[in-house]
Structures are given as structure tokens and as C-alpha cells.
């Protein structure tokens, strides 16, 4: 793993688009955590939530940041895939 004065550099960034993914997101994050451990790669996970109403936001907020580098982008109203991609790029 490469390191700088600012801390560890990211080896891999993964963007997970999410809308009501509470049923699938925990397993996905577990697999990514295991991948990170077995490959010794520093992984950054970006969860881009598009107006979930099922608790996806709460789940992402509860994830232990010491296990994964987790960035959470959220839009409270459902924009749809293309509009939300544009919204995220503007942030």
C-alpha cells in the first residue's frame, strides 16, 4: 500500500449506486471488506443514494469507518439514474 504524509492512498474506488438497497447492501459491503483484507488493498466505497426510503441511509451511516473508507452521497428526492449522476458530478 502506498502512503503519503496525508495517510494511506486509495488503491481502488468503488461507486455503489443505491436506491432501497437495505436487503443487498450489507452482503456487498461484507464481500468488499473481505476482498480488501485478502488483497491488502485500500478500498474507498462511495455509496450514492438516490432517495432511499427503506433504511439504506441509516445502514450506511452505521458502518464502521475503520473497516472501510466509506463516503456517503445522498439526495433525499429520487432523481433517476441520469439526473442523479449529474447531481453527484456537480458535488
Short mmCIF file of N, CA, C and O in Angstrom, two decimals:
data_model
loop_
_atom_site.label_atom_id
_atom_site.label_comp_id
_atom_site.label_asym_id
_atom_site.label_seq_id
_atom_site.Cartn_x
_atom_site.Cartn_y
_atom_site.Cartn_z
N UNK A 1 0.84 -1.18 0.00
CA UNK A 1 0.00 0.00 0.00
C UNK A 1 0.89 1.24 0.00
O UNK A 1 1.84 1.34 0.76
N UNK A 2 0.57 2.19 -0.84
CA UNK A 2 1.31 3.44 -0.90
C UNK A 2 0.84 4.35 0.23
O UNK A 2 -0.32 4.38 0.56
N UNK A 3 1.79 5.08 0.80
CA UNK A 3 1.43 6.01 1.87
C UNK A 3 1.99 7.39 1.53
O UNK A 3 3.01 7.51 0.89
N UNK A 4 1.32 8.39 2.02
CA UNK A 4 1.78 9.76 1.86
C UNK A 4 1.74 10.42 3.24
O UNK A 4 1.32 9.81 4.21
N UNK A 5 2.14 11.67 3.31
CA UNK A 5 2.06 12.39 4.57
C UNK A 5 0.61 12.58 5.01
O UNK A 5 0.33 12.80 6.17
N UNK A 6 -0.31 12.48 4.08
CA UNK A 6 -1.73 12.66 4.39
C UNK A 6 -2.39 11.37 4.83
O UNK A 6 -3.55 11.36 5.21
N UNK A 7 -1.69 10.23 4.76
CA UNK A 7 -2.27 8.95 5.13
C UNK A 7 -2.20 7.98 3.96
O UNK A 7 -1.56 8.25 2.96
N UNK A 8 -2.87 6.85 4.10
CA UNK A 8 -2.80 5.84 3.03
C UNK A 8 -3.49 6.32 1.77
O UNK A 8 -4.51 7.00 1.82
N UNK A 9 -2.89 6.00 0.65
CA UNK A 9 -3.51 6.30 -0.63
C UNK A 9 -4.53 5.21 -0.96
O UNK A 9 -4.40 4.08 -0.52
N UNK A 10 -5.50 5.56 -1.74
CA UNK A 10 -6.54 4.63 -2.13
C UNK A 10 -6.07 3.82 -3.33
O UNK A 10 -5.64 4.38 -4.33
N UNK A 11 -6.16 2.49 -3.22
CA UNK A 11 -5.81 1.61 -4.34
C UNK A 11 -6.97 1.45 -5.30
O UNK A 11 -6.78 1.25 -6.50
N UNK A 12 -8.19 1.48 -4.78
CA UNK A 12 -9.36 1.21 -5.59
C UNK A 12 -10.56 1.98 -5.05
O UNK A 12 -10.84 1.93 -3.85
N UNK A 13 -11.26 2.70 -5.92
CA UNK A 13 -12.51 3.38 -5.56
C UNK A 13 -13.66 2.66 -6.24
O UNK A 13 -13.60 2.37 -7.43
N UNK A 14 -14.71 2.37 -5.47
CA UNK A 14 -15.88 1.68 -6.00
C UNK A 14 -17.11 2.54 -5.69
O UNK A 14 -17.34 2.92 -4.54
N UNK A 15 -17.90 2.83 -6.73
CA UNK A 15 -19.13 3.58 -6.55
C UNK A 15 -20.30 2.61 -6.60
O UNK A 15 -20.43 1.82 -7.53
N UNK A 16 -21.13 2.65 -5.56
CA UNK A 16 -22.32 1.81 -5.50
C UNK A 16 -23.55 2.71 -5.58
O UNK A 16 -23.86 3.43 -4.63
N UNK A 17 -24.23 2.72 -6.73
CA UNK A 17 -25.48 3.46 -6.79
C UNK A 17 -26.54 2.72 -5.97
O UNK A 17 -26.62 1.50 -6.03
N UNK A 18 -27.29 3.45 -5.17
CA UNK A 18 -28.23 2.77 -4.27
C UNK A 18 -29.59 3.46 -4.26
O UNK A 18 -29.68 4.68 -4.17
N UNK A 19 -30.62 2.64 -4.34
CA UNK A 19 -31.99 3.09 -4.10
C UNK A 19 -32.72 1.91 -3.46
O UNK A 19 -32.93 0.88 -4.11
N UNK A 20 -33.03 2.05 -2.20
CA UNK A 20 -33.71 1.00 -1.43
C UNK A 20 -32.95 -0.33 -1.52
O UNK A 20 -33.48 -1.35 -1.94
N UNK A 21 -31.69 -0.30 -1.09
CA UNK A 21 -30.80 -1.46 -1.18
C UNK A 21 -30.50 -2.10 0.17
O UNK A 21 -29.51 -2.81 0.32
N UNK A 22 -31.34 -1.90 1.17
CA UNK A 22 -31.06 -2.44 2.50
C UNK A 22 -30.94 -3.96 2.49
O UNK A 22 -30.20 -4.54 3.27
N UNK A 23 -31.62 -4.62 1.58
CA UNK A 23 -31.56 -6.08 1.51
C UNK A 23 -30.29 -6.60 0.87
O UNK A 23 -29.88 -7.73 1.14
N UNK A 24 -29.63 -5.79 0.05
CA UNK A 24 -28.43 -6.26 -0.65
C UNK A 24 -27.13 -5.60 -0.19
O UNK A 24 -26.07 -6.20 -0.30
N UNK A 25 -27.21 -4.40 0.31
CA UNK A 25 -26.00 -3.64 0.64
C UNK A 25 -25.14 -4.29 1.72
O UNK A 25 -23.91 -4.31 1.58
N UNK A 26 -25.69 -4.83 2.80
CA UNK A 26 -24.82 -5.43 3.82
C UNK A 26 -23.93 -6.55 3.27
O UNK A 26 -22.73 -6.59 3.56
N UNK A 27 -24.48 -7.44 2.46
CA UNK A 27 -23.68 -8.53 1.89
C UNK A 27 -22.61 -7.98 0.96
O UNK A 27 -21.46 -8.46 0.95
N UNK A 28 -22.96 -6.96 0.19
CA UNK A 28 -21.99 -6.35 -0.72
C UNK A 28 -20.83 -5.75 0.06
O UNK A 28 -19.65 -5.95 -0.28
N UNK A 29 -21.14 -5.02 1.12
CA UNK A 29 -20.08 -4.39 1.93
C UNK A 29 -19.23 -5.44 2.64
O UNK A 29 -18.01 -5.27 2.77
N UNK A 30 -19.84 -6.55 3.09
CA UNK A 30 -19.05 -7.64 3.70
C UNK A 30 -18.07 -8.23 2.69
O UNK A 30 -16.90 -8.47 3.01
N UNK A 31 -18.54 -8.47 1.47
CA UNK A 31 -17.65 -9.03 0.43
C UNK A 31 -16.52 -8.07 0.08
O UNK A 31 -15.38 -8.48 -0.11
N UNK A 32 -16.82 -6.78 0.03
CA UNK A 32 -15.78 -5.80 -0.27
C UNK A 32 -14.77 -5.70 0.87
O UNK A 32 -13.57 -5.53 0.64
N UNK A 33 -15.25 -5.80 2.11
CA UNK A 33 -14.35 -5.81 3.26
C UNK A 33 -13.41 -7.01 3.20
O UNK A 33 -12.20 -6.88 3.41
N UNK A 34 -13.95 -8.18 2.91
CA UNK A 34 -13.13 -9.38 2.79
C UNK A 34 -12.13 -9.26 1.65
O UNK A 34 -10.97 -9.63 1.79
N UNK A 35 -12.56 -8.72 0.52
CA UNK A 35 -11.65 -8.50 -0.61
C UNK A 35 -10.51 -7.59 -0.20
O UNK A 35 -9.34 -7.85 -0.51
N UNK A 36 -10.83 -6.53 0.52
CA UNK A 36 -9.81 -5.58 0.97
C UNK A 36 -8.80 -6.26 1.88
O UNK A 36 -7.59 -6.05 1.76
N UNK A 37 -9.27 -7.11 2.78
CA UNK A 37 -8.37 -7.81 3.70
C UNK A 37 -7.50 -8.83 2.99
O UNK A 37 -6.31 -8.94 3.28
N UNK A 38 -8.07 -9.59 2.07
CA UNK A 38 -7.30 -10.67 1.43
C UNK A 38 -6.33 -10.14 0.39
O UNK A 38 -5.34 -10.81 0.09
N UNK A 39 -6.59 -8.96 -0.17
CA UNK A 39 -5.69 -8.41 -1.19
C UNK A 39 -4.77 -7.33 -0.64
O UNK A 39 -3.89 -6.87 -1.34
N UNK A 40 -4.98 -6.93 0.59
CA UNK A 40 -4.21 -5.86 1.23
C UNK A 40 -4.31 -4.56 0.43
O UNK A 40 -3.37 -3.79 0.35
N UNK A 41 -5.46 -4.35 -0.17
CA UNK A 41 -5.72 -3.12 -0.92
C UNK A 41 -6.53 -2.15 -0.07
O UNK A 41 -7.37 -2.56 0.71
N UNK A 42 -6.25 -0.88 -0.23
CA UNK A 42 -7.04 0.15 0.43
C UNK A 42 -8.17 0.51 -0.50
O UNK A 42 -7.94 0.99 -1.61
N UNK A 43 -9.39 0.25 -0.05
CA UNK A 43 -10.56 0.45 -0.89
C UNK A 43 -11.41 1.59 -0.33
O UNK A 43 -11.63 1.69 0.87
N UNK A 44 -11.86 2.44 -1.23
CA UNK A 44 -12.78 3.52 -0.91
C UNK A 44 -14.13 3.15 -1.52
O UNK A 44 -14.21 2.86 -2.71
N UNK A 45 -15.16 3.13 -0.71
CA UNK A 45 -16.50 2.83 -1.18
C UNK A 45 -17.32 4.11 -1.18
O UNK A 45 -17.39 4.80 -0.16
N UNK A 46 -17.92 4.43 -2.30
CA UNK A 46 -18.79 5.60 -2.40
C UNK A 46 -20.21 5.08 -2.63
O UNK A 46 -20.48 4.47 -3.67
N UNK A 47 -21.07 5.28 -1.66
CA UNK A 47 -22.47 4.88 -1.79
C UNK A 47 -23.25 6.13 -2.20
O UNK A 47 -23.34 7.09 -1.44
N UNK A 48 -23.78 6.11 -3.41
CA UNK A 48 -24.55 7.23 -3.94
C UNK A 48 -26.03 6.88 -3.83
O UNK A 48 -26.56 6.15 -4.66
N UNK A 49 -26.66 7.38 -2.78
CA UNK A 49 -28.05 7.04 -2.50
C UNK A 49 -28.99 8.00 -3.20
O UNK A 49 -28.85 9.21 -3.11
N UNK A 50 -29.95 7.45 -3.91
CA UNK A 50 -30.91 8.24 -4.68
C UNK A 50 -32.31 8.14 -4.07
O UNK A 50 -33.19 7.48 -4.59
N UNK A 51 -32.48 8.78 -2.92
CA UNK A 51 -33.80 8.89 -2.32
C UNK A 51 -34.36 7.62 -1.71
O UNK A 51 -35.57 7.40 -1.74
N UNK A 52 -33.51 6.78 -1.13
CA UNK A 52 -34.00 5.54 -0.50
C UNK A 52 -34.96 5.84 0.64
O UNK A 52 -34.79 6.82 1.37
N UNK A 53 -35.93 4.95 0.80
CA UNK A 53 -36.92 5.11 1.89
C UNK A 53 -36.96 3.87 2.78
O UNK A 53 -37.82 3.78 3.65
N UNK A 54 -36.03 2.94 2.60
CA UNK A 54 -36.09 1.65 3.31
C UNK A 54 -35.06 1.50 4.42
O UNK A 54 -34.90 0.44 4.98
N UNK A 55 -34.34 2.56 4.76
CA UNK A 55 -33.32 2.45 5.80
C UNK A 55 -31.90 2.33 5.26
O UNK A 55 -30.97 2.15 6.02
N UNK A 56 -31.74 2.41 3.95
CA UNK A 56 -30.40 2.33 3.36
C UNK A 56 -29.49 3.41 3.95
O UNK A 56 -28.34 3.15 4.29
N UNK A 57 -30.02 4.62 4.11
CA UNK A 57 -29.23 5.72 4.66
C UNK A 57 -28.74 5.40 6.07
O UNK A 57 -27.57 5.61 6.39
N UNK A 58 -29.61 4.89 6.91
CA UNK A 58 -29.23 4.55 8.28
C UNK A 58 -28.17 3.46 8.30
O UNK A 58 -27.23 3.51 9.10
N UNK A 59 -28.31 2.48 7.44
CA UNK A 59 -27.33 1.39 7.37
C UNK A 59 -25.96 1.94 7.02
O UNK A 59 -24.97 1.62 7.68
N UNK A 60 -25.88 2.76 6.00
CA UNK A 60 -24.59 3.32 5.58
C UNK A 60 -23.99 4.17 6.69
O UNK A 60 -22.79 4.11 6.95
N UNK A 61 -24.81 4.93 7.39
CA UNK A 61 -24.32 5.78 8.48
C UNK A 61 -23.77 4.95 9.64
O UNK A 61 -22.93 5.43 10.40
N UNK A 62 -24.25 3.71 9.82
CA UNK A 62 -23.81 2.87 10.93
C UNK A 62 -22.53 2.08 10.63
O UNK A 62 -21.94 1.52 11.54
N UNK A 63 -22.11 2.01 9.38
CA UNK A 63 -20.93 1.23 9.01
C UNK A 63 -19.71 1.79 9.71
O UNK A 63 -19.49 3.00 9.74
N UNK A 64 -18.91 0.92 10.25
CA UNK A 64 -17.68 1.31 10.95
C UNK A 64 -16.65 1.80 9.94
O UNK A 64 -16.15 1.03 9.13
N UNK A 65 -16.34 3.08 9.99
CA UNK A 65 -15.40 3.68 9.04
C UNK A 65 -13.98 3.16 9.20
O UNK A 65 -13.14 3.38 8.35
N UNK A 66 -13.68 2.46 10.30
CA UNK A 66 -12.34 1.92 10.46
C UNK A 66 -12.16 0.66 9.62
O UNK A 66 -11.04 0.24 9.36
N UNK A 67 -13.25 0.04 9.18
CA UNK A 67 -13.15 -1.16 8.37
C UNK A 67 -13.03 -0.79 6.89
O UNK A 67 -12.20 -1.31 6.17
N UNK A 68 -13.86 0.11 6.45
CA UNK A 68 -13.85 0.56 5.06
C UNK A 68 -13.81 2.08 5.02
O UNK A 68 -14.37 2.74 5.89
N UNK A 69 -13.16 2.61 4.01
CA UNK A 69 -13.26 4.04 3.75
C UNK A 69 -14.59 4.22 3.01
O UNK A 69 -14.74 3.80 1.88
N UNK A 70 -15.55 4.80 3.69
CA UNK A 70 -16.91 4.88 3.15
C UNK A 70 -17.34 6.33 3.01
O UNK A 70 -17.29 7.10 3.96
N UNK A 71 -17.72 6.69 1.80
CA UNK A 71 -18.23 8.02 1.52
C UNK A 71 -19.69 7.87 1.15
O UNK A 71 -20.06 7.00 0.35
N UNK A 72 -20.51 8.71 1.71
CA UNK A 72 -21.96 8.60 1.50
C UNK A 72 -22.46 9.89 0.86
O UNK A 72 -22.32 10.96 1.42
N UNK A 73 -23.00 9.77 -0.33
CA UNK A 73 -23.62 10.90 -1.02
C UNK A 73 -25.11 10.61 -1.07
O UNK A 73 -25.51 9.52 -1.47
N UNK A 74 -25.91 11.58 -0.68
CA UNK A 74 -27.35 11.31 -0.62
C UNK A 74 -28.15 12.46 -1.21
O UNK A 74 -27.84 13.63 -0.99
N UNK A 75 -29.16 12.11 -1.94
CA UNK A 75 -30.15 13.06 -2.46
C UNK A 75 -31.50 12.59 -1.93
O UNK A 75 -31.92 11.47 -2.23
N UNK A 76 -32.18 13.40 -1.11
CA UNK A 76 -33.42 12.94 -0.48
C UNK A 76 -34.58 12.69 -1.45
O UNK A 76 -35.47 11.92 -1.16
N UNK A 77 -34.57 13.34 -2.60
CA UNK A 77 -35.63 13.09 -3.57
C UNK A 77 -35.09 12.22 -4.70
O UNK A 77 -33.94 12.36 -5.09
N UNK A 78 -35.91 11.34 -5.18
CA UNK A 78 -35.48 10.41 -6.24
C UNK A 78 -35.34 11.18 -7.55
O UNK A 78 -36.28 11.75 -8.07
N UNK A 79 -34.11 11.19 -8.08
CA UNK A 79 -33.84 11.92 -9.31
C UNK A 79 -33.83 11.02 -10.54
O UNK A 79 -33.98 11.50 -11.65
N UNK A 80 -33.59 9.75 -10.36
CA UNK A 80 -33.40 8.87 -11.50
C UNK A 80 -31.93 8.78 -11.85
O UNK A 80 -31.12 9.62 -11.45
N UNK A 81 -31.54 7.76 -12.57
CA UNK A 81 -30.12 7.45 -12.80
C UNK A 81 -29.35 8.60 -13.45
O UNK A 81 -28.31 9.01 -12.95
N UNK A 82 -29.81 9.13 -14.56
CA UNK A 82 -29.04 10.15 -15.27
C UNK A 82 -28.98 11.44 -14.49
O UNK A 82 -27.91 12.03 -14.31
N UNK A 83 -30.12 11.90 -13.99
CA UNK A 83 -30.13 13.14 -13.21
C UNK A 83 -29.27 13.02 -11.96
O UNK A 83 -28.59 13.96 -11.58
N UNK A 84 -29.30 11.85 -11.32
CA UNK A 84 -28.51 11.68 -10.11
C UNK A 84 -27.02 11.64 -10.42
O UNK A 84 -26.21 12.18 -9.67
N UNK A 85 -26.63 11.05 -11.54
CA UNK A 85 -25.21 11.05 -11.94
C UNK A 85 -24.72 12.47 -12.13
O UNK A 85 -23.64 12.85 -11.67
N UNK A 86 -25.52 13.30 -12.76
CA UNK A 86 -25.16 14.71 -12.96
C UNK A 86 -25.08 15.42 -11.62
O UNK A 86 -24.14 16.18 -11.35
N UNK A 87 -26.02 15.16 -10.71
CA UNK A 87 -26.02 15.75 -9.38
C UNK A 87 -24.73 15.40 -8.63
O UNK A 87 -24.10 16.27 -8.04
N UNK A 88 -24.32 14.14 -8.68
CA UNK A 88 -23.11 13.69 -7.97
C UNK A 88 -21.86 14.33 -8.57
O UNK A 88 -20.93 14.69 -7.85
N UNK A 89 -21.81 14.46 -9.86
CA UNK A 89 -20.64 15.07 -10.51
C UNK A 89 -20.49 16.54 -10.14
O UNK A 89 -19.37 17.06 -10.10
N UNK A 90 -21.59 17.21 -9.87
CA UNK A 90 -21.54 18.62 -9.51
C UNK A 90 -21.08 18.84 -8.07
O UNK A 90 -20.69 19.93 -7.72
N UNK A 91 -21.14 17.83 -7.22
CA UNK A 91 -20.75 17.96 -5.80
C UNK A 91 -19.26 18.07 -5.65
O UNK A 91 -18.46 17.59 -6.24
#
